PDB file of C-alpha atoms in Angstrom:
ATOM      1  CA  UNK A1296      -3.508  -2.669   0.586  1.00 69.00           C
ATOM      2  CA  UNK A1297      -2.452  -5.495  -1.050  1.00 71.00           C
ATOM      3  CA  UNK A1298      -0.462  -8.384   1.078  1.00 75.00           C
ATOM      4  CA  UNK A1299       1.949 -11.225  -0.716  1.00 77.00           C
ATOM      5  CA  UNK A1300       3.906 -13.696   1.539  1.00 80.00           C
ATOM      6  CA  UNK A1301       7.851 -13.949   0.960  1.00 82.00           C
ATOM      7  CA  UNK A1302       8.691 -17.497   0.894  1.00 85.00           C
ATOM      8  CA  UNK A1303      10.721 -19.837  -0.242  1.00 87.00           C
ATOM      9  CA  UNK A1304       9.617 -23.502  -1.947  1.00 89.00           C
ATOM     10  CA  UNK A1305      11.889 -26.622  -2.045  1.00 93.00           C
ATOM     11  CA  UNK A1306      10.393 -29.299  -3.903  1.00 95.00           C
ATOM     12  CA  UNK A1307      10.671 -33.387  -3.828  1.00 95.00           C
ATOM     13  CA  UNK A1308      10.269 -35.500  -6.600  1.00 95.00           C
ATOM     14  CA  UNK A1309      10.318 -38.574  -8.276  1.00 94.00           C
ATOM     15  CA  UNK A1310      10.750 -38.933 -12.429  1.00 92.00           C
ATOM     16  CA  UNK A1311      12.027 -36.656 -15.213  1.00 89.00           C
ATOM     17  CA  UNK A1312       9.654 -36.757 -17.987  1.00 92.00           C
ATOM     18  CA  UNK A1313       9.641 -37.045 -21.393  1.00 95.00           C
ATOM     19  CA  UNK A1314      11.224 -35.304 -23.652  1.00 95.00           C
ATOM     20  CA  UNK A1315       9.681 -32.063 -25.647  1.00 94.00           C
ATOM     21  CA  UNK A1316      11.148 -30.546 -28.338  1.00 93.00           C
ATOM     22  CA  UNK A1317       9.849 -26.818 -28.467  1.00 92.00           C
ATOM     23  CA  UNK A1318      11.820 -25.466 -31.529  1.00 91.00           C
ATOM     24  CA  UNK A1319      15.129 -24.957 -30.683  1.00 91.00           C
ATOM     25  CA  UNK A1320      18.438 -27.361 -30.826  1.00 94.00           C
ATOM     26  CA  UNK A1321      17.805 -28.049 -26.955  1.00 93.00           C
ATOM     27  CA  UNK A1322      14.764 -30.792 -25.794  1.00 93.00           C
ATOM     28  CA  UNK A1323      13.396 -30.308 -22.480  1.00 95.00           C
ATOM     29  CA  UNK A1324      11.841 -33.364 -20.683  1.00 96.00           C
ATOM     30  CA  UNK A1325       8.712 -32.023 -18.904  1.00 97.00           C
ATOM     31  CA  UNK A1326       6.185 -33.686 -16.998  1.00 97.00           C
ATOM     32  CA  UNK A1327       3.136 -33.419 -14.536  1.00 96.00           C
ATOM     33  CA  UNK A1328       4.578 -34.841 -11.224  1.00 96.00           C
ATOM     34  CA  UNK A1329       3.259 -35.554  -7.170  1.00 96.00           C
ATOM     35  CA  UNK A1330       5.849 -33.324  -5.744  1.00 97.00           C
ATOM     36  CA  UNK A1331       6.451 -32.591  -1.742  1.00 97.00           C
ATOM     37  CA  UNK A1332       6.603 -29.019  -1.252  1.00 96.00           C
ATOM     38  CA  UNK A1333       8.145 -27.158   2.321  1.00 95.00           C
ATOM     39  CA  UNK A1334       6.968 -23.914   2.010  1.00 92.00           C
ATOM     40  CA  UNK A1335       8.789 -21.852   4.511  1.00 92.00           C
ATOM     41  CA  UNK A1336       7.257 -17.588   4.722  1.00 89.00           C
ATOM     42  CA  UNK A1337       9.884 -15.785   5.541  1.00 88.00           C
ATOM     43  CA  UNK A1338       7.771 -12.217   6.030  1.00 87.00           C
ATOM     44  CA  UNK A1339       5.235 -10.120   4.061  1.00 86.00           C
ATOM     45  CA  UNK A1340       5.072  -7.487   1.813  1.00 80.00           C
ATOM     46  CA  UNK A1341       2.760  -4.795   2.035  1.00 81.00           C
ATOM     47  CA  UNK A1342       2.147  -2.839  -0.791  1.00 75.00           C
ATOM     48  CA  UNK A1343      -0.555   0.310  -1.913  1.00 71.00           C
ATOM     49  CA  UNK A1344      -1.590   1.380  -5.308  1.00 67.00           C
ATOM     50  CA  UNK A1345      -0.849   5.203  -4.061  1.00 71.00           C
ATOM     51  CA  UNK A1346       2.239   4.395  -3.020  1.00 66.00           C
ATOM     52  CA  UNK A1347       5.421   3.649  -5.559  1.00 68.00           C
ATOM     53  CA  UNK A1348       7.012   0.832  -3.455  1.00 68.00           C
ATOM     54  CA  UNK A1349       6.487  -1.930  -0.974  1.00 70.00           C
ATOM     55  CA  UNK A1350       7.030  -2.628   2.577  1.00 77.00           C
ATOM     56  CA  UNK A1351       8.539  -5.313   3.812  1.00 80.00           C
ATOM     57  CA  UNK A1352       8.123  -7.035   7.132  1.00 82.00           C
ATOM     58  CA  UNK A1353      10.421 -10.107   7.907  1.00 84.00           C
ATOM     59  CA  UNK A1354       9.035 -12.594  10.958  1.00 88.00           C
ATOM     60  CA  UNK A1355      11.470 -13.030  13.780  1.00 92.00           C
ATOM     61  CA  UNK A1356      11.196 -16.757  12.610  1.00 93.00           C
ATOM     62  CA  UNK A1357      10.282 -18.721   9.665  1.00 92.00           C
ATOM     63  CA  UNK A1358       7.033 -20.480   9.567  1.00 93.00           C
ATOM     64  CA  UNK A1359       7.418 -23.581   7.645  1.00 95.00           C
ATOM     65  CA  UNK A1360       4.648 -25.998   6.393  1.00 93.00           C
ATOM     66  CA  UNK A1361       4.989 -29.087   4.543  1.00 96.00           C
ATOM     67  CA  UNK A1362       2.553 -30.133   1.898  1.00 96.00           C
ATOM     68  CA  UNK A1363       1.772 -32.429  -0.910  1.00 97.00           C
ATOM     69  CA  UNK A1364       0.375 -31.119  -4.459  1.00 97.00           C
ATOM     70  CA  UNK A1365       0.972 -31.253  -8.207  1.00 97.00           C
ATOM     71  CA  UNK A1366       3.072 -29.482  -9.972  1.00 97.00           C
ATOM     72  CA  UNK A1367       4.939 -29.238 -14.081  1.00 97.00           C
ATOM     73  CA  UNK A1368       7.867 -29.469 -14.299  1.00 97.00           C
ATOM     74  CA  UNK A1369      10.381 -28.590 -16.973  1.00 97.00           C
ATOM     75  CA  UNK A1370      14.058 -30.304 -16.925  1.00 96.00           C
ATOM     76  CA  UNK A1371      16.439 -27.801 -18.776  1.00 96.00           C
ATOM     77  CA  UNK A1372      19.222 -27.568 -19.985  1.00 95.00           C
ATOM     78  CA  UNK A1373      22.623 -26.531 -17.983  1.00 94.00           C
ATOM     79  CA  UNK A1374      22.293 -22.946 -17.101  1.00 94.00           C
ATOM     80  CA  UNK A1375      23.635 -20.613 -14.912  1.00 92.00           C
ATOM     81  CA  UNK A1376      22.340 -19.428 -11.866  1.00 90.00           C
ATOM     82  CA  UNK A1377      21.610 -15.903 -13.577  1.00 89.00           C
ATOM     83  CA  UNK A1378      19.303 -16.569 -16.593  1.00 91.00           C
ATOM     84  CA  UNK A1379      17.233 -18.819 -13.775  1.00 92.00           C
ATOM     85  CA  UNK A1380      16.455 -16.036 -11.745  1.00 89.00           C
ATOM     86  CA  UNK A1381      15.799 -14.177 -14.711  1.00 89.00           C
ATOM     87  CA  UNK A1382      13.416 -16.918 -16.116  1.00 92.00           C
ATOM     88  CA  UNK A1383      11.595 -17.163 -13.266  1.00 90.00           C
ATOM     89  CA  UNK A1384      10.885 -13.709 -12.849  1.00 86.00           C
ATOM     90  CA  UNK A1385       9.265 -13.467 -16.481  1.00 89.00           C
ATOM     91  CA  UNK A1386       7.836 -16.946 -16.623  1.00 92.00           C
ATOM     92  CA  UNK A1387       6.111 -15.081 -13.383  1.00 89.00           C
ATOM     93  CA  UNK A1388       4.800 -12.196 -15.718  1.00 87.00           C
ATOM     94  CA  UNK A1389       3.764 -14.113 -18.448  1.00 92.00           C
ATOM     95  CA  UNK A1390       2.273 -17.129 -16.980  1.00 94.00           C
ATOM     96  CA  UNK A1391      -1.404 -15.240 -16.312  1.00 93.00           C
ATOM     97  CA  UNK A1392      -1.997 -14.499 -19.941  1.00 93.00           C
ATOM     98  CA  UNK A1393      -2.155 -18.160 -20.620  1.00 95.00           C
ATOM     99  CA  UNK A1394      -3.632 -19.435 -17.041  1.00 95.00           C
ATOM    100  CA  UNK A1395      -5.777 -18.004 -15.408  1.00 92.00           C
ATOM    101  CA  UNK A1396      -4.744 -17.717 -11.395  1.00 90.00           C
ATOM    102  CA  UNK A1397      -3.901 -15.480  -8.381  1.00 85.00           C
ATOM    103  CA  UNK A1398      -0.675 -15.870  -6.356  1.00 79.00           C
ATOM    104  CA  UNK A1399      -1.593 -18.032  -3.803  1.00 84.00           C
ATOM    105  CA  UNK A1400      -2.920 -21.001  -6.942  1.00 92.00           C
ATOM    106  CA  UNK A1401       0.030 -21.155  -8.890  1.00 93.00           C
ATOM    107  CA  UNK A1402       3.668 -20.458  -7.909  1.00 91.00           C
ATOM    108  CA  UNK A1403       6.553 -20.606 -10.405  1.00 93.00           C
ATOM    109  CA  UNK A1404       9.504 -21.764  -9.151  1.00 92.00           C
ATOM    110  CA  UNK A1405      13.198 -22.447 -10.861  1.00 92.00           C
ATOM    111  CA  UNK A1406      15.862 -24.887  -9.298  1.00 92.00           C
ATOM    112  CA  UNK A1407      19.304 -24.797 -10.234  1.00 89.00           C
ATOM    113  CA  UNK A1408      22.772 -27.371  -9.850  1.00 87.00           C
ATOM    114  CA  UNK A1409      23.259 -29.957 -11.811  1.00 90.00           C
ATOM    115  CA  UNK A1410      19.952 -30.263 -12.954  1.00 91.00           C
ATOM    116  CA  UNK A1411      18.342 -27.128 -13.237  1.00 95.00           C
ATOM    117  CA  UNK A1412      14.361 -27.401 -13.683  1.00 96.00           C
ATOM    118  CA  UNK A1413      11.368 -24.876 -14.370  1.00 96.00           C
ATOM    119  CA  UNK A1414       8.447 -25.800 -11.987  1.00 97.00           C
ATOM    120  CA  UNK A1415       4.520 -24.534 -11.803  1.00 97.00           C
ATOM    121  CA  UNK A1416       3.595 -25.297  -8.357  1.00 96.00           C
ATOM    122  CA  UNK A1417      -0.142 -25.960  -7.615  1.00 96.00           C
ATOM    123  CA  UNK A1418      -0.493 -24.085  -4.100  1.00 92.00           C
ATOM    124  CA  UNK A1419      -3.205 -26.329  -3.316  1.00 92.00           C
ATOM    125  CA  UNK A1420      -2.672 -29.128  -0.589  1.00 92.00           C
ATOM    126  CA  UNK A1421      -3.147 -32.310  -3.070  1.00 92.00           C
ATOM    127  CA  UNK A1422      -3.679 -29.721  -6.243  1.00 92.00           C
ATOM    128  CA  UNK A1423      -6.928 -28.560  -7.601  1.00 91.00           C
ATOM    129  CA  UNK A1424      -5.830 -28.619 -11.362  1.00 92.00           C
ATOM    130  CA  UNK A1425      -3.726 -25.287 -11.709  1.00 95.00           C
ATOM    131  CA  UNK A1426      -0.459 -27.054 -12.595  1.00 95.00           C
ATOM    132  CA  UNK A1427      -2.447 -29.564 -15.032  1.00 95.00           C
ATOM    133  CA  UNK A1428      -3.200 -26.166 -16.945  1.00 96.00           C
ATOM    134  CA  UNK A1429       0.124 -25.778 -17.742  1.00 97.00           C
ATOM    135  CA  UNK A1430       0.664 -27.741 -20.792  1.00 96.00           C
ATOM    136  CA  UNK A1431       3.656 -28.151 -23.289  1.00 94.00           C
ATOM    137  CA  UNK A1432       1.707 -25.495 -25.547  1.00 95.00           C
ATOM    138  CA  UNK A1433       1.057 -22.801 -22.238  1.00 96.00           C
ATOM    139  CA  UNK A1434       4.759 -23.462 -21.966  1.00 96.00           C
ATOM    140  CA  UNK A1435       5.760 -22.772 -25.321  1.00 95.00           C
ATOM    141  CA  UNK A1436       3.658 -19.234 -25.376  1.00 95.00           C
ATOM    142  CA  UNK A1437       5.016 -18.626 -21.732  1.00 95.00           C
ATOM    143  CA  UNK A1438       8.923 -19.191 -22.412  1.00 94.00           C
ATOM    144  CA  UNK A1439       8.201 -17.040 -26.248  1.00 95.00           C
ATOM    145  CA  UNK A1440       6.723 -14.170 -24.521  1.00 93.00           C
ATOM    146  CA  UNK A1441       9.306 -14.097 -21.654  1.00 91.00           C
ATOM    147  CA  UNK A1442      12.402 -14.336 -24.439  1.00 92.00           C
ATOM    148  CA  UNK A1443      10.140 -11.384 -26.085  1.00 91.00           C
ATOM    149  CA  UNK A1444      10.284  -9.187 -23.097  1.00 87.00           C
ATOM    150  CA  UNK A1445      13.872  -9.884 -22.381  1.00 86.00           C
ATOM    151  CA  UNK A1446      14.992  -9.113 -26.550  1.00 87.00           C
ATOM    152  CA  UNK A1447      12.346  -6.028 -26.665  1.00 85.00           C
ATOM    153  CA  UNK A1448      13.043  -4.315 -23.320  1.00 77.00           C
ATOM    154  CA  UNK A1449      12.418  -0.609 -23.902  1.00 78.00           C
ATOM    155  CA  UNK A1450      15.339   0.551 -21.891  1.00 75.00           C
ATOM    156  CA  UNK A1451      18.218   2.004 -24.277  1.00 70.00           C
ATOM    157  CA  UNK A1452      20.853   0.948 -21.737  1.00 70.00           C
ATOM    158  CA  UNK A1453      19.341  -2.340 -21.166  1.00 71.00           C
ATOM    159  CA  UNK A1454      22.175  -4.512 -19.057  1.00 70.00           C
ATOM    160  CA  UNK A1455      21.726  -7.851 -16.684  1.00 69.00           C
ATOM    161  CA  UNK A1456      19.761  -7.035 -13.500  1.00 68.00           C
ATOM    162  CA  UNK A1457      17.591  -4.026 -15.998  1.00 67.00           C
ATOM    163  CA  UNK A1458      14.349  -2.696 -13.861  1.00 69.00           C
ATOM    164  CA  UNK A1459      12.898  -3.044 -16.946  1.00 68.00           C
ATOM    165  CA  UNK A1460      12.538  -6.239 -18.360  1.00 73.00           C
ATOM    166  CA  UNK A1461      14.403  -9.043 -15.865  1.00 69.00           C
ATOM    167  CA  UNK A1462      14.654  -7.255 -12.766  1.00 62.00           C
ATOM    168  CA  UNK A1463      10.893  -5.638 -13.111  1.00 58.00           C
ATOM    169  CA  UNK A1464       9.255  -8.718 -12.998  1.00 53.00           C
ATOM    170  CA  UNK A1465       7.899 -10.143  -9.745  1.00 56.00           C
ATOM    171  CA  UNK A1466      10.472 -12.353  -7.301  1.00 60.00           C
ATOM    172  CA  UNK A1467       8.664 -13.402  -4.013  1.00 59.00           C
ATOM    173  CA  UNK A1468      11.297 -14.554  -1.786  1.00 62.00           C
ATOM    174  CA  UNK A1469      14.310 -11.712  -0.765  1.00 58.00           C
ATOM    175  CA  UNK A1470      16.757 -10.495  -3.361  1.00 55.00           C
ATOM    176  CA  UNK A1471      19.581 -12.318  -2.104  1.00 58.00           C
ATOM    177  CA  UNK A1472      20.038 -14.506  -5.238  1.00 65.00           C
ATOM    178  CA  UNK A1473      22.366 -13.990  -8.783  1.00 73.00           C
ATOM    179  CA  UNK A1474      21.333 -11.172 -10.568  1.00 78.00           C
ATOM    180  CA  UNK A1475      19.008 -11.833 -13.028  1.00 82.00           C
ATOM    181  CA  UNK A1476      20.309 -11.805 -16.818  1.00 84.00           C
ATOM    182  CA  UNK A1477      18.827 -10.963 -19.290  1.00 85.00           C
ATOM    183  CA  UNK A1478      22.015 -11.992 -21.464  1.00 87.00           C
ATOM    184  CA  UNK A1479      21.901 -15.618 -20.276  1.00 89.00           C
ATOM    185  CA  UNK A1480      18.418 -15.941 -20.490  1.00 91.00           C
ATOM    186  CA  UNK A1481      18.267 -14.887 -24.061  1.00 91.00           C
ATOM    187  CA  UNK A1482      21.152 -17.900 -24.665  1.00 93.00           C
ATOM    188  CA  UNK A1483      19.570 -20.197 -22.724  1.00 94.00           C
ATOM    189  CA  UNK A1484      15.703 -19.358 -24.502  1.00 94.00           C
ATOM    190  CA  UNK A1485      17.270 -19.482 -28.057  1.00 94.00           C
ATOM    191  CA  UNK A1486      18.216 -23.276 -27.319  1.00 95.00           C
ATOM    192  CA  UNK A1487      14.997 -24.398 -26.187  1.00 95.00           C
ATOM    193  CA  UNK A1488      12.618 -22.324 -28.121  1.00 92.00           C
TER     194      UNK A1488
END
């Protein structure tokens, strides 16, 4: 049986980087940064390799802990709330094949607004190095491979929210967010990359 926590991260920050030009028309500014992280575990999910799904169990109330660490961060361009979710569910799929790390060392985490920003969260307390793995190259391979996914997605009827490219991939806190897009995040990809 295999146990991941369902949380939620909100990050605090100081800085914006500088800016990185990975190919396309877009720059991103990205940057290794202190960052205050409130974790707050909503439940569990409980899942079996016998088994085709998951169980969830939500906690009659939140646990939240407050920590600092490292993390990268990418500043993007605007972008809707849909190719975010979708991002961050493949930049969750891709990320091990470049760094090397279990769930619980490296989170990836996507903020929207006004500012929307890409982040690889060191789960550490004070960070042990897992975000400082994440360089501008890791990050090139990582957002390639994820527009890769999205553009190749075996599914014949491939539309936003597809269970087989941006909805497969792994999202840790409760679906309650935009659909993910895999229409959006192929827009937003092609002008950074």
């Amino acid at each position: 049986i295999v146990t991941s926590r369902i949380r939620k991260l909100e990050l605090a920050f100081e800085g914006e980087g500088l800016e990185l030009r990975l190919g396309g028309p877009s720059a991103v500014r990205f940057h290794h940064a202190h960052v205050g992280v409130t974790e707050t575990v909503i439940g569990v999910r409980r899942s079996h390799g016998l088994r085709q799904g998951a169980d969830s169990l939500f906690y009659d109330s939140p646990i939240a802990q407050i920590y600092s660490t490292r993390a990268a961060i990418v500043h993007l361009p605007p972008t809707t709330g849909e190719a975010l979710e979708a991002l961050e569910r493949l930049t969750r799929a891709t990320l091990p094949a470049f760094v090397r790390h279990s769930e619980d060392d490296l989170d990836v985490v996507c903020v929207g607004g006004d500012a929307p920003l890409l982040a690889f969260v060191d789960r550490h307390p004070g960070g042990t190095g897992f975000a400082r793995a994440v360089t501008s190259d890791v990050l090139r391979h990582v957002m390639y491979w994820s527009r890769e996914i999205a553009i190749n997605c075996p599914n014949d009827t491939c539309e936003d929210g597809c269970s087989d490219c941006v909805r497969g991939a792994p999202r840790l806190t409760p679906d309650a967010g935009p659909v993910a897009s895999r229409t959006a995040l192929i827009e937003l990809l092609a002008t950074i990359i």
